[in-house]
XYZ file of C-alpha atoms in Angstrom:
692
model
C -32.299 -19.861 -2.753
C -32.802 -16.109 -3.288
C -35.582 -16.048 -0.671
C -33.264 -17.659 1.857
C -30.316 -15.409 1.038
C -32.291 -12.153 1.119
C -32.857 -11.962 4.906
C -29.297 -13.153 5.561
C -27.953 -10.415 3.308
C -29.970 -7.740 5.116
C -28.891 -8.959 8.545
C -25.193 -9.151 7.608
C -25.157 -5.747 5.940
C -27.035 -4.247 8.900
C -24.533 -5.675 11.374
C -21.660 -4.335 9.309
C -23.174 -0.849 9.085
C -23.739 -0.581 12.814
C -20.613 -2.385 13.945
C -18.346 -0.175 16.021
C -14.698 -0.704 15.165
C -12.152 -0.176 17.905
C -11.942 3.545 18.562
C -8.556 5.175 18.367
C -7.134 5.793 21.822
C -5.442 9.059 22.681
C -2.533 9.345 25.069
C -4.730 10.532 27.948
C -6.638 7.217 27.958
C -3.670 4.832 28.068
C -3.449 2.783 31.258
C -0.444 3.183 33.551
C 0.804 -0.387 33.115
C 1.145 0.086 29.361
C 2.934 3.418 29.859
C 5.463 1.658 32.065
C 6.077 -0.975 29.365
C 7.272 1.610 26.834
C 9.153 3.748 29.414
C 10.557 1.215 31.908
C 12.804 3.722 33.723
C 9.973 5.991 34.860
C 8.179 5.988 38.215
C 5.502 8.583 37.363
C 3.839 10.135 34.328
C 2.342 13.609 34.065
C -1.042 14.316 32.558
C -1.170 14.580 28.763
C -0.475 18.121 27.565
C 1.094 20.104 24.780
C 0.796 20.209 21.016
C 1.463 17.521 19.931
C 0.164 15.828 23.105
C 2.626 13.839 25.211
C 2.922 12.509 28.743
C 6.235 13.412 30.330
C 7.882 10.552 32.211
C 9.939 11.140 35.358
C 12.284 9.168 37.566
C 12.182 11.076 40.800
C 12.430 14.728 39.752
C 14.360 14.039 36.531
C 12.711 13.964 33.143
C 13.521 10.642 31.480
C 11.388 10.906 28.379
C 8.077 11.364 26.598
C 5.280 8.869 25.941
C 2.869 9.427 23.047
C 0.509 7.526 20.779
C 0.716 7.669 16.992
C -3.042 8.209 16.558
C -2.522 11.716 18.039
C -0.248 12.610 15.095
C -2.242 12.902 11.853
C -1.999 11.974 9.105
C -1.741 8.385 10.247
C 0.128 5.915 8.058
C -2.233 3.353 6.545
C -1.465 -0.336 6.682
C -3.201 -3.091 4.740
C -6.726 -2.153 5.850
C -6.236 1.031 7.860
C -3.904 2.798 10.308
C -1.590 0.887 12.637
C -1.634 2.695 15.995
C 1.133 2.359 18.554
C 2.214 3.708 21.938
C 5.812 4.971 21.895
C 8.332 5.959 24.551
C 11.317 8.179 23.724
C 14.167 9.682 25.764
C 15.038 13.402 25.516
C 18.055 12.280 23.481
C 15.774 10.943 20.761
C 16.188 7.213 21.490
C 13.114 4.975 21.558
C 12.570 3.090 24.798
C 9.649 0.927 23.751
C 6.770 0.435 21.305
C 3.424 -1.295 21.870
C 0.765 -1.676 19.156
C -2.670 -0.593 20.418
C -4.933 -1.061 17.378
C -4.803 -2.170 13.747
C -6.852 -3.952 11.075
C -5.231 -6.653 9.005
C -6.776 -9.749 7.415
C -3.953 -11.991 8.660
C -4.900 -11.059 12.226
C -7.915 -13.358 11.975
C -5.596 -16.236 11.088
C -2.427 -15.498 13.052
C -3.743 -13.603 16.029
C -2.180 -10.349 17.255
C 1.061 -10.774 15.296
C 2.059 -7.080 15.254
C 2.362 -7.266 19.050
C 5.020 -9.971 18.827
C 7.947 -8.965 21.101
C 10.371 -10.155 18.406
C 9.098 -7.374 16.144
C 8.572 -4.610 18.697
C 11.899 -5.060 20.507
C 13.697 -4.019 17.318
C 12.494 -0.430 17.824
C 14.073 -0.075 21.270
C 17.285 1.952 21.072
C 16.656 3.338 17.601
C 17.250 7.048 17.054
C 14.589 9.266 15.506
C 17.010 10.293 12.745
C 17.096 6.737 11.363
C 14.917 5.757 8.397
C 13.145 2.758 9.947
C 13.139 0.889 6.609
C 11.502 -2.535 6.700
C 13.840 -5.415 5.755
C 16.816 -3.060 6.158
C 16.594 -1.213 9.490
C 13.681 -3.322 10.781
C 13.275 -7.035 10.072
C 9.797 -7.490 8.585
C 7.261 -10.294 8.640
C 6.679 -12.124 5.382
C 3.179 -11.716 3.890
C 2.326 -8.609 5.980
C 4.949 -6.165 4.723
C 2.457 -3.321 4.231
C 1.273 -3.363 7.836
C 4.792 -3.688 9.265
C 5.910 -0.771 7.099
C 2.946 1.290 8.331
C 3.943 0.549 11.933
C 7.577 1.548 11.314
C 6.742 4.778 9.500
C 4.029 5.752 11.966
C 6.402 5.322 14.909
C 9.206 7.187 13.100
C 7.060 10.131 11.995
C 5.395 10.607 15.384
C 8.722 10.355 17.253
C 10.301 12.960 14.998
C 7.457 15.403 15.545
C 7.775 15.019 19.311
C 11.546 15.468 19.130
C 11.282 18.586 16.987
C 8.560 20.099 19.204
C 9.949 19.428 22.688
C 13.719 19.102 22.425
C 15.942 22.039 23.319
C 17.657 23.042 20.107
C 21.299 22.130 19.781
C 23.912 24.850 19.902
C 24.481 25.859 16.309
C 20.890 25.607 15.142
C 20.412 27.970 12.184
C 24.201 28.139 11.829
C 26.263 28.267 8.662
C 27.302 24.800 7.484
C 29.775 23.622 4.892
C 28.726 21.628 1.827
C 30.210 18.492 3.354
C 28.277 19.062 6.599
C 25.033 19.622 4.685
C 25.313 16.421 2.663
C 26.284 14.420 5.751
C 23.060 15.359 7.596
C 19.965 13.227 7.869
C 16.575 14.668 6.912
C 15.610 14.871 10.567
C 18.814 16.763 11.378
C 18.171 19.218 8.537
C 14.827 20.104 10.069
C 16.262 20.158 13.573
C 19.076 22.516 12.517
C 16.600 24.626 10.491
C 18.306 23.948 7.183
C 14.742 23.005 6.256
C 11.716 24.563 7.962
C 8.311 22.923 8.360
C 4.733 24.217 8.380
C 1.596 22.263 9.286
C -1.238 22.703 6.765
C -4.890 22.069 7.621
C -7.128 20.706 4.867
C -10.909 20.494 4.920
C -12.321 17.117 5.850
C -8.880 15.490 6.088
C -6.032 15.272 8.544
C -3.423 18.069 8.404
C -0.106 17.462 6.704
C 3.388 18.921 7.041
C 5.378 20.654 4.319
C 9.115 21.200 4.704
C 10.970 23.766 2.563
C 14.657 24.410 1.933
C 16.736 26.374 -0.547
C 18.729 24.355 -3.101
C 22.091 26.127 -3.491
C 23.299 23.906 -6.340
C 21.899 21.250 -8.626
C 24.248 18.652 -7.158
C 22.617 19.287 -3.779
C 19.209 18.892 -5.448
C 20.259 15.491 -6.747
C 21.483 14.624 -3.257
C 17.980 15.360 -1.944
C 15.653 13.740 -4.538
C 17.922 11.736 -6.831
C 17.171 11.441 -10.533
C 13.843 13.182 -10.119
C 15.718 16.474 -9.842
C 16.080 16.274 -13.599
C 12.344 17.086 -13.844
C 12.928 20.265 -11.856
C 15.824 21.277 -14.115
C 13.657 20.607 -17.171
C 11.018 22.973 -15.740
C 13.733 25.570 -15.109
C 14.829 25.300 -18.740
C 11.255 25.617 -20.036
C 10.784 28.652 -17.854
C 13.892 30.311 -19.244
C 15.905 30.044 -16.046
C 15.250 30.370 -12.324
C 18.121 31.562 -10.150
C 16.384 30.319 -6.980
C 15.006 26.818 -6.451
C 13.258 25.994 -3.166
C 12.538 22.316 -2.620
C 9.370 21.275 -0.794
C 8.705 17.870 0.758
C 5.407 16.601 2.168
C 6.092 14.565 5.280
C 4.300 11.299 5.956
C 1.508 9.689 3.952
C -2.172 10.303 3.378
C -1.582 13.614 1.578
C -3.777 14.221 -1.470
C -4.291 17.993 -1.695
C -2.621 19.894 -4.580
C 0.163 22.363 -3.797
C 0.203 24.296 -7.059
C -1.816 27.332 -5.955
C -1.557 29.588 -2.922
C 2.193 30.137 -2.466
C 3.770 33.516 -1.793
C 6.948 34.944 -0.257
C 6.857 37.669 2.392
C 9.999 39.739 2.638
C 10.696 43.354 3.603
C 7.028 44.044 4.246
C 6.011 42.934 0.740
C 4.270 39.747 -0.434
C 5.429 38.190 -3.711
C 3.018 35.584 -5.174
C 4.444 32.425 -6.715
C 2.488 31.616 -9.920
C 1.120 28.074 -10.193
C 3.242 27.478 -13.314
C 6.347 28.098 -11.175
C 5.440 25.282 -8.778
C 6.855 21.949 -9.978
C 5.572 18.625 -8.587
C 7.832 15.591 -9.078
C 5.854 13.062 -7.023
C 7.257 10.470 -4.648
C 11.044 10.924 -4.393
C 12.752 8.204 -6.383
C 16.085 8.437 -4.641
C 18.359 10.688 -2.633
C 17.958 11.717 0.985
C 14.162 12.040 0.770
C 13.697 8.450 -0.369
C 11.099 6.956 2.004
C 11.099 10.228 3.975
C 8.485 12.095 1.949
C 5.234 11.198 0.215
C 5.605 13.976 -2.357
C 8.301 16.428 -3.398
C 8.472 19.422 -5.694
C 9.980 22.863 -6.043
C 9.136 26.563 -6.058
C 10.955 28.429 -8.843
C 11.665 32.016 -7.778
C 13.077 35.068 -9.559
C 16.126 36.661 -7.980
C 14.921 40.160 -8.895
C 11.752 39.625 -6.798
C 13.037 37.463 -3.915
C 16.359 37.861 -2.090
C 17.423 34.425 -0.883
C 20.373 36.014 0.941
C 17.971 37.661 3.417
C 15.419 36.175 5.847
C 11.966 35.566 4.390
C 8.651 33.883 5.177
C 6.953 31.172 3.137
C 3.161 31.531 3.012
C 0.625 28.954 1.808
C -2.901 30.349 1.517
C -5.680 28.795 -0.589
C -7.908 31.804 -0.016
C -10.093 29.964 2.481
C -10.827 32.215 5.499
C -12.088 29.185 7.431
C -8.736 27.416 6.992
C -6.501 30.485 7.207
C -3.004 31.052 5.861
C -0.016 28.943 6.877
C 3.430 30.515 7.177
C 6.911 29.715 8.372
C 9.977 31.971 8.667
C 13.163 30.871 6.935
C 16.811 31.878 6.921
C 18.704 30.070 4.191
C 22.330 29.033 4.238
C 22.950 31.743 1.616
C 21.539 34.325 4.032
C 23.765 33.048 6.835
C 26.762 33.147 4.509
C 26.020 36.769 3.622
C 25.729 37.689 7.292
C 29.069 35.999 7.964
C 30.729 37.913 5.133
C 29.348 41.232 6.377
C 30.405 40.447 9.919
C 33.917 39.561 8.789
C 34.387 42.680 6.662
C 32.730 45.272 8.904
C 31.640 43.892 12.278
C 30.270 47.162 13.569
C 28.378 48.007 10.388
C 27.109 44.472 10.065
C 25.702 44.488 13.569
C 23.722 47.665 12.862
C 22.593 46.999 9.294
C 22.110 43.259 9.084
C 18.485 42.219 8.507
C 16.642 41.421 11.681
C 16.281 37.678 12.158
C 12.851 36.316 12.915
C 12.171 35.674 16.608
C 12.956 32.157 17.772
C 9.918 30.042 18.584
C 9.044 29.789 22.262
C 9.933 26.257 23.392
C 7.434 24.180 25.334
C 8.232 24.126 29.059
C 10.370 21.156 29.981
C 12.202 19.905 33.033
C 15.914 19.104 32.776
C 15.566 18.454 29.072
C 18.661 17.267 27.260
C 19.376 18.113 23.625
C 18.578 15.577 20.945
C 21.720 13.617 20.174
C 22.955 13.391 16.624
C 22.703 10.006 14.951
C 25.866 8.712 13.267
C 26.041 9.874 9.690
C 28.158 8.905 6.719
C 30.001 11.899 5.310
C 29.222 12.388 1.629
C 31.650 13.985 -0.811
C 31.509 17.748 -0.692
C 29.860 19.500 -3.625
C 31.395 22.660 -5.065
C 29.717 25.893 -3.946
C 27.466 27.468 -6.513
C 25.219 30.536 -6.459
C 23.681 29.692 -9.812
C 22.064 26.485 -11.003
C 24.187 24.981 -13.749
C 23.479 22.195 -16.196
C 24.148 18.912 -14.396
C 25.370 15.702 -15.964
C 22.795 12.994 -15.144
C 24.671 10.208 -16.910
C 26.296 8.907 -13.741
C 24.091 9.138 -10.659
C 24.704 5.709 -9.154
C 26.494 7.237 -6.167
C 23.910 9.993 -5.724
C 20.840 7.714 -5.666
C 20.544 5.308 -2.778
C 17.864 3.391 -4.654
C 15.978 3.735 -7.914
C 12.573 4.213 -6.282
C 10.840 3.945 -2.938
C 8.812 0.907 -4.020
C 11.951 -0.825 -5.273
C 13.885 0.100 -2.147
C 11.506 -1.814 0.112
C 10.810 -4.739 -2.231
C 11.627 -8.317 -1.325
C 13.344 -9.528 -4.474
C 13.017 -13.176 -3.518
C 9.236 -12.703 -3.386
C 9.332 -10.837 -6.688
C 11.227 -13.781 -8.214
C 8.726 -16.360 -6.907
C 5.827 -14.259 -8.157
C 7.328 -13.961 -11.644
C 7.981 -17.739 -11.723
C 4.330 -18.491 -10.888
C 3.082 -16.011 -13.496
C 5.424 -17.375 -16.169
C 4.304 -20.977 -15.629
C 0.657 -19.904 -15.646
C 1.015 -18.087 -18.957
C 2.940 -20.952 -20.573
C 0.275 -23.456 -19.515
C -2.577 -21.194 -20.570
C -1.179 -20.313 -23.983
C 0.130 -23.782 -24.918
C -3.067 -25.592 -23.818
C -0.893 -28.359 -22.419
C -2.623 -30.422 -19.722
C 0.614 -31.642 -18.091
C 2.046 -28.127 -17.944
C -1.189 -26.898 -16.364
C -0.719 -29.332 -13.482
C 2.857 -28.130 -13.049
C 1.539 -24.561 -12.916
C -1.236 -25.422 -10.442
C 1.183 -27.299 -8.168
C 3.568 -24.330 -8.142
C 0.710 -21.935 -7.420
C -0.548 -24.105 -4.567
C 2.842 -24.436 -2.876
C 4.362 -21.001 -3.570
C 1.392 -18.637 -3.395
C -0.380 -20.813 -0.850
C 2.003 -22.005 1.846
C 5.408 -20.469 1.048
C 4.676 -16.874 0.097
C 0.975 -16.215 0.670
C 0.948 -13.799 -2.253
C -2.515 -14.694 -3.514
C -5.212 -12.103 -4.101
C -8.211 -11.768 -1.809
C -11.396 -9.735 -1.587
C -9.642 -8.041 1.340
C -7.454 -6.298 -1.231
C -10.606 -4.753 -2.672
C -11.807 -3.595 0.752
C -8.289 -2.317 1.414
C -8.518 -0.168 -1.711
C -11.824 1.213 -0.443
C -10.531 1.899 3.060
C -7.030 3.255 2.457
C -6.743 3.886 -1.286
C -4.107 2.707 -3.793
C -1.417 2.350 -1.117
C -3.093 -0.933 -0.095
C -1.599 -2.370 -3.289
C 1.139 -0.026 -4.487
C 3.179 -0.386 -1.282
C 4.099 -4.000 -2.059
C 5.850 -4.749 -5.367
C 4.987 -8.495 -5.641
C 1.348 -7.701 -4.873
C 1.348 -4.869 -7.405
C 2.745 -7.226 -10.066
C 0.072 -9.833 -9.279
C -2.744 -7.266 -9.416
C -1.477 -5.767 -12.684
C -1.192 -9.224 -14.282
C -4.648 -10.256 -13.073
C -6.238 -7.061 -14.396
C -4.537 -7.363 -17.790
C -5.417 -11.062 -18.129
C -9.006 -10.290 -17.096
C -9.292 -7.678 -19.823
C -7.838 -9.982 -22.472
C -9.037 -13.494 -21.597
C -11.252 -13.420 -18.525
C -10.714 -15.171 -15.182
C -7.223 -16.566 -15.768
C -6.417 -15.855 -12.118
C -9.168 -18.214 -10.965
C -7.966 -21.007 -13.226
C -4.219 -20.743 -12.632
C -3.220 -18.318 -9.856
C -5.652 -18.950 -7.012
C -4.093 -21.470 -4.598
C -7.488 -22.368 -3.118
C -8.782 -23.056 -6.609
C -5.700 -25.228 -7.227
C -6.364 -27.055 -3.959
C -9.927 -27.807 -5.077
C -8.602 -29.141 -8.412
C -6.229 -31.464 -6.532
C -9.101 -32.690 -4.355
C -11.247 -33.246 -7.456
C -8.421 -35.297 -8.981
C -8.087 -37.485 -5.869
C -11.759 -38.113 -5.050
C -13.316 -41.103 -6.907
C -15.923 -40.184 -9.515
C -18.585 -42.306 -7.802
C -18.572 -39.935 -4.806
C -19.074 -36.763 -6.849
C -22.400 -35.133 -7.444
C -23.770 -32.210 -9.429
C -26.580 -29.906 -8.382
C -29.672 -30.050 -10.601
C -29.423 -27.418 -13.328
C -32.165 -25.270 -11.826
C -30.587 -25.302 -8.368
C -27.178 -24.680 -9.940
C -28.413 -21.542 -11.726
C -29.860 -20.163 -8.497
C -26.810 -21.088 -6.413
C -24.526 -19.242 -8.850
C -26.064 -15.995 -7.612
C -25.036 -16.615 -4.012
C -21.445 -15.440 -4.505
C -22.723 -12.088 -5.792
C -24.808 -11.717 -2.629
C -21.685 -12.469 -0.583
C -19.749 -9.865 -2.573
C -22.443 -7.297 -1.742
C -22.375 -8.257 1.955
C -18.639 -7.476 2.057
C -18.370 -4.434 -0.207
C -21.526 -2.408 0.458
C -20.670 -1.648 4.117
C -17.068 -0.805 3.153
C -18.257 1.593 0.451
C -20.649 3.188 2.961
C -17.766 3.828 5.362
C -18.059 0.903 7.769
C -14.737 -0.445 9.038
C -16.213 -3.825 9.997
C -14.386 -6.830 8.559
C -16.534 -9.664 7.230
C -14.419 -11.226 4.504
C -12.662 -13.673 6.838
C -15.950 -15.577 7.180
C -16.289 -16.033 3.426
C -12.666 -16.586 2.384
C -10.948 -19.694 3.756
C -7.591 -18.793 2.178
C -5.917 -17.380 5.277
C -7.185 -20.147 7.525
C -5.893 -22.931 5.269
C -2.618 -21.455 4.035
C -1.593 -19.469 7.125
C -2.683 -22.226 9.513
C -5.243 -20.115 11.332
C -6.096 -20.478 15.006
C -9.824 -19.714 15.010
C -11.995 -22.877 15.378
C -14.964 -21.165 13.708
C -12.921 -20.223 10.644
C -11.506 -23.752 10.456
C -15.063 -25.093 10.575
C -16.008 -22.862 7.633
C -12.889 -23.849 5.675
C -13.406 -27.557 6.371
C -17.042 -27.412 5.266
C -16.094 -25.748 1.992
C -13.345 -28.315 1.305
C -15.734 -31.212 1.924
C -18.265 -29.580 -0.389
C -15.528 -29.199 -3.037
C -14.795 -32.919 -2.773
C -18.409 -33.676 -3.703
C -19.130 -30.846 -6.162
C -16.016 -29.861 -8.163
C -14.885 -26.285 -7.436
C -17.864 -25.783 -5.125
C -16.342 -22.685 -3.524
C -15.460 -21.090 -6.865
C -18.948 -21.709 -8.224
C -21.107 -20.595 -5.343
C -19.227 -18.796 -2.549
C -16.099 -16.898 -3.691
C -16.550 -13.092 -3.461
C -13.291 -12.410 -5.319
C -14.463 -14.770 -8.065
C -17.712 -12.805 -8.224
C -15.858 -9.515 -8.692
C -13.644 -11.048 -11.398
C -16.733 -12.569 -13.043
C -18.237 -9.107 -13.389
C -14.949 -7.825 -14.802
C -14.791 -10.672 -17.338
C -17.879 -9.277 -19.060
C -15.551 -6.901 -20.931
C -12.946 -9.543 -21.830
C -11.768 -9.243 -25.439
C -10.824 -12.840 -26.303
C -13.309 -15.519 -25.282
C -13.400 -19.279 -25.775
C -14.467 -20.038 -29.371
C -17.339 -22.409 -30.029
C -17.314 -24.804 -32.999
C -20.074 -26.606 -34.874
C -19.515 -29.800 -32.874
C -20.523 -27.897 -29.723
C -24.117 -27.775 -30.983
C -24.402 -31.558 -30.549
C -21.683 -32.591 -28.059
C -21.987 -32.578 -24.257
C -18.518 -33.860 -23.392
C -17.251 -30.435 -22.265
C -20.458 -29.742 -20.349
C -20.028 -32.955 -18.393
C -16.396 -32.144 -17.497
C -16.568 -28.365 -16.893
C -15.367 -27.842 -13.277
C -17.559 -24.777 -12.756
C -20.683 -25.823 -14.689
C -20.285 -22.873 -17.043
C -21.270 -24.883 -20.154
C -24.819 -25.901 -20.994
C -25.102 -27.474 -24.443
C -23.640 -25.082 -26.989
C -24.002 -22.111 -24.596
C -21.083 -20.860 -22.477
C -21.691 -18.608 -19.468
C -18.370 -16.810 -19.825
C -18.480 -14.936 -16.520
C -18.573 -18.315 -14.718
C -15.667 -19.686 -16.770
C -12.302 -19.818 -14.965
C -10.324 -20.398 -18.180
C -9.075 -23.770 -16.921
C -8.484 -24.870 -20.550
C -10.338 -28.161 -20.037
C -12.721 -27.621 -22.944
C -10.070 -25.992 -25.142
C -7.665 -28.871 -24.534
C -10.411 -31.291 -25.579
C -10.806 -29.363 -28.813
C -7.052 -29.389 -29.421
C -6.703 -33.094 -28.602
C -10.060 -33.946 -30.260
C -11.247 -35.804 -27.179
C -14.693 -37.392 -27.124
C -16.914 -36.616 -30.083
C -14.676 -33.743 -31.138
C -12.275 -36.251 -32.716
C -14.796 -36.656 -35.543
C -15.024 -34.126 -38.345
C -18.431 -32.635 -38.982
C -18.465 -34.209 -42.469
C -18.617 -37.610 -40.759
C -21.067 -36.497 -38.079
C -23.748 -34.784 -40.221
C -25.020 -37.972 -41.960
C -25.377 -39.674 -38.573
C -27.250 -36.671 -37.177
C -29.740 -36.833 -40.057
C -30.421 -40.534 -39.346
C -30.747 -39.905 -35.588
C -33.186 -37.060 -36.081
C -35.263 -39.174 -38.460
C -35.758 -41.793 -35.723
C -36.640 -39.245 -32.968
C -40.399 -39.119 -32.322
C -42.155 -35.874 -33.122
C -41.960 -33.266 -30.382
C -38.701 -34.574 -28.902
C -35.855 -32.126 -29.428
C -32.106 -32.362 -29.000
C -29.512 -34.973 -29.724
C -26.257 -36.167 -28.298
C -23.247 -37.775 -29.908
């Protein structure tokens, strides 16, 4: 067996290493027909130019919009197994005219086909304004079982469209103007950046895509709560530990994929002098858990500044410099609302003096050349209650923030609570059946797993989740609450009891148990013990075939050829994958749990994890002489008194037999020992072993 698998392993790994995944297109390479699909009102498109790169679309001599591709706007938003790249058209008013997906990796694609290109999904983007949030299942109807990839598409389109709008749109009259508290709290995050209430710098990081950091002054703690919700309490706690900070500047990292620390390297330039911001005065609060920045930022925090060193009522420049000459320093000029208010006061009291003594404003950025460009239109906004003006941060009452927080957390905001409920039901039944050792309840649990996690929800785990972790990091799991719950439960159960997932929560395992129950015993066979021991190693070879290329950086997908889950439960369309799935099901009808024993890569990874399990199946004295459990073990994990625990799926079969005293176990050892002595006395010399 090993000799046969060795060459196959080398060939498969070699193919995976040298496989060339679809290269990311840039906007210059997109064919004209596809450009016309996302900008139907255009009759010609200019060459790609600008930073960020776009192709201007014209109808006659009039500019009708911009066409761009999300892969030109790092950092890209990762889906289930990597970025979801899309071509986008947008009018000068900030309205999307069309979206077409150009490239993505997703395990369901092998079963469903190119589902992210479904017109039903893409047509929802047409007519949306860049200021909207593009939240899946709220602003955009999602697709069950592929929420992570749909969310990546929505956020990638939104983030790229906003960057184009901010770079190419003529600024509205009133940009950098003084706004009331009510006007501030009624603005969207996009509008705050457009109106320069918040300013943005692009930061380059070594070996990774650049990221954007937006900064804005927080004039009052109620406004801070409006921006980040309950997490502002962490900033106030840092202010209290510090002994006060008259000036709080909020920072927000835009998009996803950001991993660099922001504690060191900050300074403020003002009046020809640079004022460093100590690392202890930089507070990181993580992903915003509420407020305006919910689902708008991947990380938020604050700079705590001293009023005697920084004058927030005058223009200043934020500088971020890690001391790397090769990367350089990143800076952005800023005029806060407090500075504008001071200028207005000076102008009102002494217009002539104010005009001669007011601080010189930083020069406006030179706009990119455009033709007949219209200003970005404002999206409708709900006016929030005005907050009282405040020059000093005051202690805020956090006991009633229901109105201030839109949601408790970003993960909760996008969760499908019906899926969460189904997941918790499946887990509850599995634990009840496992802990009670009740055979009837186990079949109820398996039936629920098969129907709910298999055909209704598709929330089962797969080796593709492991490759997703390798390719895109924790977001492959943490972006989906039901999946996160399932992974956390599986990991905890693995640590405590072993492969409970395989015995109770794998719908393909449940399907094999149903087949085993229906097939007559006379048709079943077992591999000889020697062949069985060798065949057990095959699933570890398969695991290596899938994971080694992924760890080495290959983006090739191989797991669909070794996992029949998607084909069976998502009704796949690939004849080859159906042939593989059908072969494995026929094999499972002959050899119980054939796939679990010899071919499942996820089972192999869980088997390795079960080596550290704390609570294993106990063995009793009867096990030294009885072979009842060995004969009925669905995975062949028992051989005489020995139990190969990593191959055990914790199906409870042997434990139920102990509880119910089935077979020889119904006899106490006091009754068995005299019989064993007589049996051994009649066994010829040199013959070992006995069976009750």
